[in-house]
């Protein structure tokens, strides 16, 4: 599916990113395995995880290069794109997977924890995309692919993750904007909302054992990979500006925001009857419960 194509995958040293890097390489792509090797909360740094994933891809007969770019560093992300093109002659696919967690309720969250999470997820996705898109714009004629990672946490509003939820919905907006802005340059832009057993979901960050999915084979990070390979390929040129859920035995096309009910005023003004009209029109449209209101098993 991906012979001759060149990909950068951020957050590729562990978890879903490592599985994506291996899957793209297995499908024929040359992969820059980029990862800063930090703890779940973003502290520390270690070039080892990216190197190990790149070595494993090479040992399996694939083409990979390890890289330790910090996605929060705008200039370093420019160097990442430049060095990829210098080494391999092109850049076809950018997959933004890098992420951290610093959970907490909104009324207790520190400014530093909010900023750190938004900085890695949203700003990091901007940083790499900014430089990749400039290269794509200068080198029209390719089938370029932007694949960003969002989360059900943002799409549905996880109560204890206001920073992460905001960043992940920000990524959806960024993805949709890029899809519209870059379609003239051969770029599709989509977001994946994954679920997989990784250290992010083992409860290390939250301390809740109920989030330990590691032992369920349906939750292997490898099960998130097929839709990413498909999106990375040239045959997905019809598919852009969408969010696709992947994992736990499902690949789902999620709906984009659209008007589902509407009340209209010909004058543009409203009187007090608007309250009754809103209830009559909107309440019956909200059929599906918020997943965070559902009782847990
Ligand atoms: N695991 C899930 O079920 C799940 C659910 C929804 C969304 N996601 C998203 O999928 C992505 C991968 O998550 P995961 O579960 O594999 O997590 P993970 O912690 O296993 O991997 C994240 C990787 O990102 C890297 N990283 C963090 N900050 C970085 C930075 N500044 N620069 C470069 N690399 C950095 C880490 O070193 C790590 O290797 C994340 O964006 C996450 O938010 C995961």
CSV table of C-alpha atoms and ligand atoms in Angstrom, one decimal:
chain,number,residue,atom,x,y,z
A,1,UNK,CA,0.0,0.0,0.0
A,2,UNK,CA,2.8,2.5,0.8
A,3,UNK,CA,5.8,1.5,-1.3
A,4,UNK,CA,8.0,4.4,-2.0
A,5,UNK,CA,6.3,6.7,0.4
A,6,UNK,CA,8.0,8.5,3.3
A,7,UNK,CA,6.3,9.1,6.7
A,8,UNK,CA,7.0,11.0,9.9
A,9,UNK,CA,5.3,9.5,13.0
A,10,UNK,CA,5.6,11.5,16.2
A,11,UNK,CA,5.1,9.8,19.5
A,12,UNK,CA,6.4,6.6,17.7
A,13,UNK,CA,8.6,5.3,20.5
A,14,UNK,CA,5.7,3.7,22.4
A,15,UNK,CA,2.1,2.6,22.4
A,16,UNK,CA,0.0,3.4,19.4
A,17,UNK,CA,2.7,5.5,17.7
A,18,UNK,CA,5.1,2.6,17.8
A,19,UNK,CA,2.4,0.3,16.3
A,20,UNK,CA,1.7,2.9,13.6
A,21,UNK,CA,5.3,3.3,12.7
A,22,UNK,CA,5.7,-0.5,12.4
A,23,UNK,CA,2.5,-0.8,10.4
A,24,UNK,CA,3.5,1.9,7.9
A,25,UNK,CA,6.9,0.4,7.5
A,26,UNK,CA,5.3,-3.0,7.0
A,27,UNK,CA,3.2,-1.6,4.3
A,28,UNK,CA,6.3,-0.3,2.5
A,29,UNK,CA,6.8,3.2,3.8
A,30,UNK,CA,10.1,4.6,5.0
A,31,UNK,CA,9.4,5.9,8.5
A,32,UNK,CA,11.0,8.5,10.6
A,33,UNK,CA,10.3,7.2,14.1
A,34,UNK,CA,10.1,10.4,16.1
A,35,UNK,CA,9.8,10.4,19.9
A,36,UNK,CA,11.2,12.5,22.8
A,37,UNK,CA,10.9,9.5,25.1
A,38,UNK,CA,9.1,11.3,28.0
A,39,UNK,CA,7.1,10.0,30.9
A,40,UNK,CA,3.3,9.9,30.6
A,41,UNK,CA,3.2,13.4,32.3
A,42,UNK,CA,5.7,14.8,29.8
A,43,UNK,CA,8.7,14.9,32.2
A,44,UNK,CA,12.1,13.4,31.4
A,45,UNK,CA,13.4,12.5,27.9
A,46,UNK,CA,15.1,9.4,26.4
A,47,UNK,CA,16.2,8.7,22.9
A,48,UNK,CA,16.0,5.0,23.6
A,49,UNK,CA,12.3,4.2,22.7
A,50,UNK,CA,12.5,5.8,19.3
A,51,UNK,CA,15.8,4.0,18.6
A,52,UNK,CA,14.4,0.6,19.7
A,53,UNK,CA,11.3,1.0,17.4
A,54,UNK,CA,13.5,2.0,14.4
A,55,UNK,CA,15.9,-0.8,15.1
A,56,UNK,CA,13.0,-3.3,15.2
A,57,UNK,CA,11.6,-2.0,11.9
A,58,UNK,CA,15.1,-2.3,10.3
A,59,UNK,CA,15.6,-5.8,11.7
A,60,UNK,CA,12.2,-6.9,10.2
A,61,UNK,CA,13.5,-5.7,6.8
A,62,UNK,CA,11.8,-2.2,6.8
A,63,UNK,CA,13.3,1.3,6.4
A,64,UNK,CA,13.3,3.5,9.5
A,65,UNK,CA,15.3,6.3,11.1
A,66,UNK,CA,15.1,7.2,14.8
A,67,UNK,CA,14.6,10.9,15.8
A,68,UNK,CA,14.1,12.6,19.2
A,69,UNK,CA,12.4,15.8,18.2
A,70,UNK,CA,10.4,17.6,20.9
A,71,UNK,CA,7.1,18.4,19.2
A,72,UNK,CA,6.6,21.5,21.4
A,73,UNK,CA,9.7,23.0,19.7
A,74,UNK,CA,8.7,24.9,16.6
A,75,UNK,CA,12.2,25.2,15.1
A,76,UNK,CA,13.0,21.6,15.9
A,77,UNK,CA,9.9,20.5,14.0
A,78,UNK,CA,11.2,22.5,11.0
A,79,UNK,CA,14.5,20.6,11.2
A,80,UNK,CA,12.6,17.3,11.5
A,81,UNK,CA,10.8,18.0,8.2
A,82,UNK,CA,14.0,19.3,6.6
A,83,UNK,CA,16.1,16.4,7.6
A,84,UNK,CA,13.5,13.9,6.5
A,85,UNK,CA,13.4,15.5,3.0
A,86,UNK,CA,17.3,15.7,3.0
A,87,UNK,CA,17.6,12.0,3.9
A,88,UNK,CA,14.8,10.5,1.9
A,89,UNK,CA,14.0,13.0,-0.8
A,90,UNK,CA,10.3,13.6,0.1
A,91,UNK,CA,7.6,13.6,2.7
A,92,UNK,CA,4.3,12.1,1.9
A,93,UNK,CA,2.7,11.3,5.3
A,94,UNK,CA,2.7,13.0,8.7
A,95,UNK,CA,1.1,11.2,11.6
A,96,UNK,CA,0.9,13.3,14.8
A,97,UNK,CA,0.6,10.8,17.7
A,98,UNK,CA,2.7,12.4,20.5
A,99,UNK,CA,0.8,13.1,23.6
A,100,UNK,CA,0.9,13.3,27.4
A,101,UNK,CA,-1.6,13.3,30.3
A,102,UNK,CA,-1.9,15.5,33.3
A,103,UNK,CA,-5.4,14.8,34.5
A,104,UNK,CA,-7.4,16.8,37.1
A,105,UNK,CA,-10.8,18.4,37.6
A,106,UNK,CA,-11.2,21.8,36.1
A,107,UNK,CA,-11.6,23.5,39.5
A,108,UNK,CA,-8.3,22.1,40.8
A,109,UNK,CA,-6.2,22.2,37.6
A,110,UNK,CA,-3.0,24.2,37.7
A,111,UNK,CA,-2.2,26.6,34.8
A,112,UNK,CA,1.1,24.6,34.2
A,113,UNK,CA,-0.8,21.3,33.7
A,114,UNK,CA,-3.3,22.9,31.3
A,115,UNK,CA,-0.5,24.6,29.3
A,116,UNK,CA,1.7,21.5,29.2
A,117,UNK,CA,-1.0,19.2,27.8
A,118,UNK,CA,-2.2,21.8,25.2
A,119,UNK,CA,1.4,22.5,24.3
A,120,UNK,CA,2.3,18.9,23.4
A,121,UNK,CA,-1.0,17.8,21.8
A,122,UNK,CA,-2.3,20.9,20.0
A,123,UNK,CA,0.7,23.1,19.6
A,124,UNK,CA,2.8,20.0,18.8
A,125,UNK,CA,0.4,19.0,16.1
A,126,UNK,CA,0.5,22.6,14.7
A,127,UNK,CA,4.3,22.7,14.8
A,128,UNK,CA,4.9,19.6,12.7
A,129,UNK,CA,2.0,20.3,10.4
A,130,UNK,CA,3.1,23.9,9.8
A,131,UNK,CA,6.4,22.8,8.4
A,132,UNK,CA,5.2,19.7,6.5
A,133,UNK,CA,2.4,21.7,4.9
A,134,UNK,CA,4.9,24.4,3.7
A,135,UNK,CA,6.9,21.6,2.0
A,136,UNK,CA,3.7,20.1,0.5
A,137,UNK,CA,2.7,23.5,-0.9
A,138,UNK,CA,6.1,23.9,-2.5
A,139,UNK,CA,6.0,20.4,-4.0
A,140,UNK,CA,2.6,20.1,-5.5
A,141,UNK,CA,1.6,16.9,-7.4
A,142,UNK,CA,1.9,14.4,-4.5
A,143,UNK,CA,-0.7,12.5,-2.6
A,144,UNK,CA,0.0,13.9,0.8
A,145,UNK,CA,-1.6,12.8,4.0
A,146,UNK,CA,-2.0,14.5,7.4
A,147,UNK,CA,-3.3,12.1,10.1
A,148,UNK,CA,-3.8,13.6,13.6
A,149,UNK,CA,-4.8,11.8,16.8
A,150,UNK,CA,-7.8,13.1,18.8
A,151,UNK,CA,-9.7,11.3,21.6
A,152,UNK,CA,-13.1,10.4,22.8
A,153,UNK,CA,-12.1,12.4,25.8
A,154,UNK,CA,-12.5,15.6,23.8
A,155,UNK,CA,-15.3,14.4,21.5
A,156,UNK,CA,-17.5,13.4,24.5
A,157,UNK,CA,-15.9,15.5,27.3
A,158,UNK,CA,-14.1,13.4,29.9
A,159,UNK,CA,-14.8,15.1,33.2
A,160,UNK,CA,-11.3,14.8,34.7
A,161,UNK,CA,-9.4,15.8,31.5
A,162,UNK,CA,-10.3,19.4,30.7
A,163,UNK,CA,-6.8,20.2,29.4
A,164,UNK,CA,-6.6,17.0,27.3
A,165,UNK,CA,-10.2,17.2,26.1
A,166,UNK,CA,-9.6,20.8,25.0
A,167,UNK,CA,-6.4,20.0,23.2
A,168,UNK,CA,-7.9,17.0,21.4
A,169,UNK,CA,-10.9,19.0,20.2
A,170,UNK,CA,-8.5,21.7,19.1
A,171,UNK,CA,-6.8,19.1,17.0
A,172,UNK,CA,-10.1,18.3,15.3
A,173,UNK,CA,-10.5,22.0,14.4
A,174,UNK,CA,-6.9,22.2,13.2
A,175,UNK,CA,-7.5,19.0,11.1
A,176,UNK,CA,-10.6,20.3,9.5
A,177,UNK,CA,-9.0,23.7,8.8
A,178,UNK,CA,-6.0,21.9,7.2
A,179,UNK,CA,-8.3,19.7,5.1
A,180,UNK,CA,-9.9,22.8,3.6
A,181,UNK,CA,-6.8,24.8,3.3
A,182,UNK,CA,-4.6,22.1,1.8
A,183,UNK,CA,-6.9,20.2,-0.6
A,184,UNK,CA,-5.5,22.2,-3.5
A,185,UNK,CA,-2.1,20.8,-2.8
A,186,UNK,CA,-3.0,17.2,-2.8
A,187,UNK,CA,-3.3,16.9,1.0
A,188,UNK,CA,-6.0,15.0,2.9
A,189,UNK,CA,-6.4,15.7,6.6
A,190,UNK,CA,-8.2,13.4,9.0
A,191,UNK,CA,-8.2,12.6,12.7
A,192,UNK,CA,-8.2,9.2,14.4
A,193,UNK,CA,-9.9,8.7,17.8
A,194,UNK,CA,-8.2,5.5,19.1
A,195,UNK,CA,-8.7,3.2,22.0
A,196,UNK,CA,-5.9,0.8,22.9
A,197,UNK,CA,-4.1,-0.7,25.9
A,198,UNK,CA,-1.0,1.5,26.4
A,199,UNK,CA,0.7,3.0,29.4
A,200,UNK,CA,-1.8,6.0,28.9
A,201,UNK,CA,-4.7,3.6,29.7
A,202,UNK,CA,-3.0,1.4,32.3
A,203,UNK,CA,-3.9,3.8,35.1
A,204,UNK,CA,-0.3,5.0,35.7
A,205,UNK,CA,-1.4,8.6,35.3
A,206,UNK,CA,-4.8,8.3,37.0
A,207,UNK,CA,-4.1,5.6,39.5
A,208,UNK,CA,-7.4,3.9,38.5
A,209,UNK,CA,-7.0,0.2,37.8
A,210,UNK,CA,-10.4,0.1,36.0
A,211,UNK,CA,-8.6,1.8,33.1
A,212,UNK,CA,-6.2,-1.2,32.7
A,213,UNK,CA,-7.0,-2.5,29.2
A,214,UNK,CA,-3.5,-4.0,28.6
A,215,UNK,CA,-4.6,-7.7,28.8
A,216,UNK,CA,-7.5,-7.5,26.2
A,217,UNK,CA,-6.2,-8.5,22.7
A,218,UNK,CA,-9.0,-6.5,21.1
A,219,UNK,CA,-7.3,-3.4,22.6
A,220,UNK,CA,-3.9,-4.1,21.1
A,221,UNK,CA,-2.4,-0.9,19.6
A,222,UNK,CA,-1.9,-2.9,16.4
A,223,UNK,CA,-5.7,-2.9,15.9
A,224,UNK,CA,-5.6,0.9,15.5
A,225,UNK,CA,-3.1,0.6,12.6
A,226,UNK,CA,-5.2,-0.5,9.6
A,227,UNK,CA,-7.3,2.6,9.2
A,228,UNK,CA,-4.1,4.7,9.6
A,229,UNK,CA,-2.4,2.7,6.8
A,230,UNK,CA,-5.5,3.2,4.6
A,231,UNK,CA,-5.5,6.9,5.3
A,232,UNK,CA,-1.8,7.1,4.5
A,233,UNK,CA,-2.2,5.4,1.2
A,234,UNK,CA,-3.0,7.0,-2.2
A,235,UNK,CA,-6.3,5.2,-2.4
A,236,UNK,CA,-7.8,7.3,0.4
A,237,UNK,CA,-7.8,10.5,-1.7
A,238,UNK,CA,-11.6,10.7,-1.4
A,239,UNK,CA,-11.5,10.8,2.4
A,240,UNK,CA,-10.8,14.1,4.1
A,241,UNK,CA,-12.0,16.3,7.0
A,242,UNK,CA,-13.3,13.4,9.0
A,243,UNK,CA,-12.8,11.7,12.4
A,244,UNK,CA,-12.5,7.9,12.5
A,245,UNK,CA,-12.7,5.9,15.7
A,246,UNK,CA,-10.4,2.9,15.8
A,247,UNK,CA,-9.8,0.1,18.3
A,248,UNK,CA,-11.6,-2.6,20.3
A,249,UNK,CA,-12.8,-4.4,17.2
A,250,UNK,CA,-14.4,-1.3,15.6
A,251,UNK,CA,-13.5,1.2,12.9
A,252,UNK,CA,-16.2,3.9,12.9
A,253,UNK,CA,-16.8,6.9,10.8
A,254,UNK,CA,-18.0,9.6,13.2
A,255,UNK,CA,-20.3,12.4,12.1
A,256,UNK,CA,-19.1,15.9,11.5
A,257,UNK,CA,-20.9,18.7,13.3
A,258,UNK,CA,-24.1,19.5,11.4
A,259,UNK,CA,-27.4,21.2,12.0
A,260,UNK,CA,-29.8,18.6,13.4
A,261,UNK,CA,-32.7,20.9,14.5
A,262,UNK,CA,-33.3,24.5,14.0
A,263,UNK,CA,-35.8,27.2,14.9
A,264,UNK,CA,-35.9,30.2,12.6
A,265,UNK,CA,-36.9,33.8,13.2
A,266,UNK,CA,-37.7,35.8,10.0
A,267,UNK,CA,-36.9,39.1,11.8
A,268,UNK,CA,-33.8,37.7,13.5
A,269,UNK,CA,-35.2,38.7,16.9
A,270,UNK,CA,-36.8,36.5,19.6
A,271,UNK,CA,-39.5,36.8,22.2
A,272,UNK,CA,-40.0,34.7,25.3
A,273,UNK,CA,-41.7,31.9,23.3
A,274,UNK,CA,-38.2,31.0,22.2
A,275,UNK,CA,-37.6,29.0,25.4
A,276,UNK,CA,-40.6,26.7,24.7
A,277,UNK,CA,-39.6,26.4,21.1
A,278,UNK,CA,-36.0,25.4,22.0
A,279,UNK,CA,-37.2,22.7,24.3
A,280,UNK,CA,-39.8,21.4,21.9
A,281,UNK,CA,-37.4,21.3,19.0
A,282,UNK,CA,-34.0,20.4,20.6
A,283,UNK,CA,-34.8,18.1,23.5
A,284,UNK,CA,-36.3,15.3,21.4
A,285,UNK,CA,-33.2,15.4,19.1
A,286,UNK,CA,-30.8,14.4,22.0
A,287,UNK,CA,-31.4,10.7,21.9
A,288,UNK,CA,-27.9,9.4,22.6
A,289,UNK,CA,-26.8,9.7,26.2
A,290,UNK,CA,-23.4,11.2,26.9
A,291,UNK,CA,-21.0,8.3,27.4
A,292,UNK,CA,-19.8,9.8,30.6
A,293,UNK,CA,-23.3,9.7,32.1
A,294,UNK,CA,-23.6,6.0,31.5
A,295,UNK,CA,-23.3,3.7,34.5
A,296,UNK,CA,-19.9,1.9,34.5
A,297,UNK,CA,-19.7,-1.9,34.6
B,1,LIG,N1,-4.4,4.8,24.4
B,1,LIG,C1,-5.6,5.2,24.1
B,1,LIG,O1,-6.6,4.4,24.4
B,1,LIG,C2,-5.9,6.5,23.6
B,1,LIG,C3,-7.2,7.0,23.5
B,1,LIG,C4,-7.4,8.2,22.9
B,1,LIG,C5,-6.4,9.0,22.4
B,1,LIG,N2,-5.1,8.5,22.5
B,1,LIG,C6,-4.1,9.3,21.9
B,1,LIG,O2,-3.2,8.5,21.1
B,1,LIG,C7,-1.9,9.0,21.1
B,1,LIG,C8,-0.9,7.9,21.6
B,1,LIG,O3,-1.2,7.5,22.9
B,1,LIG,P1,-0.6,6.2,23.6
B,1,LIG,O4,-1.7,5.6,24.4
B,1,LIG,O5,0.1,5.4,22.6
B,1,LIG,O6,0.4,6.9,24.6
B,1,LIG,P2,1.9,6.7,25.0
B,1,LIG,O7,2.2,7.4,26.3
B,1,LIG,O8,2.2,5.2,25.0
B,1,LIG,O9,2.7,7.3,23.8
B,1,LIG,C9,2.9,8.7,23.6
B,1,LIG,C10,4.2,9.0,23.1
B,1,LIG,O10,4.4,10.4,22.9
B,1,LIG,C11,5.7,10.8,23.2
B,1,LIG,N3,5.7,12.2,23.5
B,1,LIG,C12,5.1,12.9,24.5
B,1,LIG,N4,5.5,14.2,24.5
B,1,LIG,C13,6.3,14.4,23.4
B,1,LIG,C14,6.9,15.5,22.9
B,1,LIG,N5,6.9,16.7,23.5
B,1,LIG,N6,7.7,15.3,21.8
B,1,LIG,C15,7.8,14.1,21.2
B,1,LIG,N7,7.2,13.0,21.7
B,1,LIG,C16,6.4,13.1,22.8
B,1,LIG,C17,6.0,9.9,24.5
B,1,LIG,O11,7.4,9.9,24.7
B,1,LIG,C18,5.3,8.6,24.1
B,1,LIG,O12,6.3,7.7,23.5
B,1,LIG,C19,-1.9,10.2,22.0
B,1,LIG,O13,-2.1,11.3,21.2
B,1,LIG,C20,-3.1,10.0,22.9
B,1,LIG,O14,-3.6,11.2,23.4
B,1,LIG,C21,-4.8,7.3,23.0
